[in-house]
PDB file of C-alpha atoms in Angstrom:
ATOM      1  CA  ASP X   1     -25.597  15.003  -3.771  1.00 41.00           C
ATOM      2  CA  ASN X   2     -21.874  15.509  -4.089  1.00 39.00           C
ATOM      3  CA  SER X   3     -20.931  13.318  -1.130  1.00 39.00           C
ATOM      4  CA  LEU X   4     -18.879  11.092  -3.398  1.00 42.00           C
ATOM      5  CA  GLN X   5     -16.758  14.044  -4.385  1.00 38.00           C
ATOM      6  CA  LYS X   6     -15.938  14.702  -0.752  1.00 37.00           C
ATOM      7  CA  THR X   7     -14.404  11.242  -0.403  1.00 37.00           C
ATOM      8  CA  SER X   8     -10.747  11.964  -1.186  1.00 35.00           C
ATOM      9  CA  ALA X   9      -9.079   8.922   0.267  1.00 40.00           C
ATOM     10  CA  LEU X  10      -9.607   5.325   1.308  1.00 41.00           C
ATOM     11  CA  TYR X  11      -8.592   4.667   4.905  1.00 41.00           C
ATOM     12  CA  PHE X  12      -7.154   1.481   6.179  1.00 41.00           C
ATOM     13  CA  PRO X  13      -7.690   1.586   9.958  1.00 43.00           C
ATOM     14  CA  ASP X  14      -4.999  -1.004  10.779  1.00 43.00           C
ATOM     15  CA  ALA X  15      -2.376   0.600   8.508  1.00 44.00           C
ATOM     16  CA  LEU X  16      -0.999   3.038  11.052  1.00 43.00           C
ATOM     17  CA  ASP X  17      -3.108   5.928   9.849  1.00 44.00           C
ATOM     18  CA  THR X  18      -1.842   5.676   6.350  1.00 46.00           C
ATOM     19  CA  PHE X  19      -4.100   7.076   3.601  1.00 49.00           C
ATOM     20  CA  ILE X  20      -4.079   5.475   0.252  1.00 49.00           C
ATOM     21  CA  PRO X  21      -5.888   7.192  -2.597  1.00 51.00           C
ATOM     22  CA  PRO X  22      -8.910   5.544  -4.186  1.00 49.00           C
ATOM     23  CA  ASN X  23      -8.378   3.038  -6.962  1.00 52.00           C
ATOM     24  CA  THR X  24      -4.786   2.453  -5.800  1.00 51.00           C
ATOM     25  CA  LEU X  25      -5.248  -0.647  -3.646  1.00 53.00           C
ATOM     26  CA  ASN X  26      -8.362  -2.334  -2.389  1.00 61.00           C
ATOM     27  CA  LEU X  27      -8.353  -3.724   1.190  1.00 68.00           C
ATOM     28  CA  SER X  28      -7.961  -7.299  -0.042  1.00 77.00           C
ATOM     29  CA  SER X  29      -4.865  -6.425  -2.178  1.00 79.00           C
ATOM     30  CA  PHE X  30      -3.406  -4.357   0.730  1.00 83.00           C
ATOM     31  CA  THR X  31      -3.885  -7.268   3.106  1.00 85.00           C
ATOM     32  CA  LYS X  32      -2.190  -9.669   0.599  1.00 83.00           C
ATOM     33  CA  LEU X  33       0.707  -7.330   0.134  1.00 86.00           C
ATOM     34  CA  MET X  34       1.245  -6.834   3.795  1.00 90.00           C
ATOM     35  CA  LYS X  35       1.057 -10.571   4.505  1.00 90.00           C
ATOM     36  CA  LYS X  36       3.614 -11.398   1.767  1.00 91.00           C
ATOM     37  CA  LEU X  37       5.960  -8.553   2.777  1.00 94.00           C
ATOM     38  CA  GLN X  38       5.740  -9.519   6.498  1.00 94.00           C
ATOM     39  CA  GLU X  39       6.606 -13.140   5.552  1.00 93.00           C
ATOM     40  CA  ILE X  40       9.567 -12.103   3.415  1.00 94.00           C
ATOM     41  CA  HIS X  41      10.774  -9.495   5.954  1.00 95.00           C
ATOM     42  CA  PRO X  42       9.755 -10.855   9.354  1.00 94.00           C
ATOM     43  CA  GLY X  43      11.976  -8.461  11.326  1.00 94.00           C
ATOM     44  CA  THR X  44      10.727  -5.382   9.606  1.00 94.00           C
ATOM     45  CA  SER X  45       8.059  -3.243  11.327  1.00 94.00           C
ATOM     46  CA  ARG X  46       4.670  -2.738   9.735  1.00 91.00           C
ATOM     47  CA  GLU X  47       5.378   0.981   9.606  1.00 91.00           C
ATOM     48  CA  LYS X  48       8.614   0.454   7.589  1.00 94.00           C
ATOM     49  CA  ILE X  49       6.828  -1.840   5.159  1.00 94.00           C
ATOM     50  CA  ILE X  50       4.067   0.770   4.671  1.00 92.00           C
ATOM     51  CA  ASP X  51       6.681   3.483   4.206  1.00 93.00           C
ATOM     52  CA  ALA X  52       8.408   1.352   1.496  1.00 94.00           C
ATOM     53  CA  LEU X  53       5.050   0.678  -0.230  1.00 93.00           C
ATOM     54  CA  LEU X  54       4.364   4.342  -0.266  1.00 92.00           C
ATOM     55  CA  GLN X  55       7.830   4.960  -1.784  1.00 94.00           C
ATOM     56  CA  VAL X  56       7.053   2.399  -4.468  1.00 94.00           C
ATOM     57  CA  ARG X  57       3.866   4.265  -5.226  1.00 92.00           C
ATOM     58  CA  THR X  58       5.747   7.561  -5.435  1.00 92.00           C
ATOM     59  CA  ASN X  59       8.379   6.032  -7.708  1.00 93.00           C
ATOM     60  CA  ASN X  60       5.591   4.831 -10.013  1.00 91.00           C
ATOM     61  CA  LYS X  61       4.046   8.236 -10.699  1.00 89.00           C
ATOM     62  CA  GLY X  62       1.928   8.154  -7.618  1.00 88.00           C
ATOM     63  CA  ILE X  63      -0.106   5.020  -8.445  1.00 87.00           C
ATOM     64  CA  LEU X  64       0.135   1.270  -7.807  1.00 84.00           C
ATOM     65  CA  SER X  65      -2.702   0.255 -10.104  1.00 82.00           C
ATOM     66  CA  GLY X  66      -1.418  -1.541 -13.153  1.00 83.00           C
ATOM     67  CA  LEU X  67       1.354  -3.277 -11.190  1.00 85.00           C
ATOM     68  CA  SER X  68       0.943  -6.851 -10.212  1.00 86.00           C
ATOM     69  CA  ILE X  69       1.150  -7.743  -6.556  1.00 85.00           C
ATOM     70  CA  ASN X  70       4.411  -9.681  -7.262  1.00 87.00           C
ATOM     71  CA  SER X  71       5.916  -6.588  -8.874  1.00 90.00           C
ATOM     72  CA  ILE X  72       4.917  -4.430  -5.931  1.00 91.00           C
ATOM     73  CA  VAL X  73       6.375  -7.019  -3.515  1.00 91.00           C
ATOM     74  CA  LYS X  74       9.698  -7.113  -5.500  1.00 93.00           C
ATOM     75  CA  ARG X  75      10.020  -3.336  -5.680  1.00 95.00           C
ATOM     76  CA  THR X  76       9.119  -2.937  -1.953  1.00 95.00           C
ATOM     77  CA  SER X  77      11.632  -5.597  -1.064  1.00 95.00           C
ATOM     78  CA  LEU X  78      14.377  -3.735  -2.908  1.00 95.00           C
ATOM     79  CA  ILE X  79      13.624  -0.656  -0.806  1.00 95.00           C
ATOM     80  CA  LEU X  80      13.491  -2.612   2.422  1.00 93.00           C
TER      81      LEU X  80
END
């Protein structure tokens, strides 16, 4: 059965239809990141925060794994 090979992305239903590749963030990490970023940037929309997170991922060779949550928060905050 090659059903695992067909799974190309992990979907976060409350993330405005944003797809994040497997092994990039788990749901718990994503939730922590969003909570911290929304606390730091209360006037910023969820969509803009997600766009900034995706830019951080792009700037880091397409991956977030290996970066601490604090590092991701700092990099995202610089973009925002």
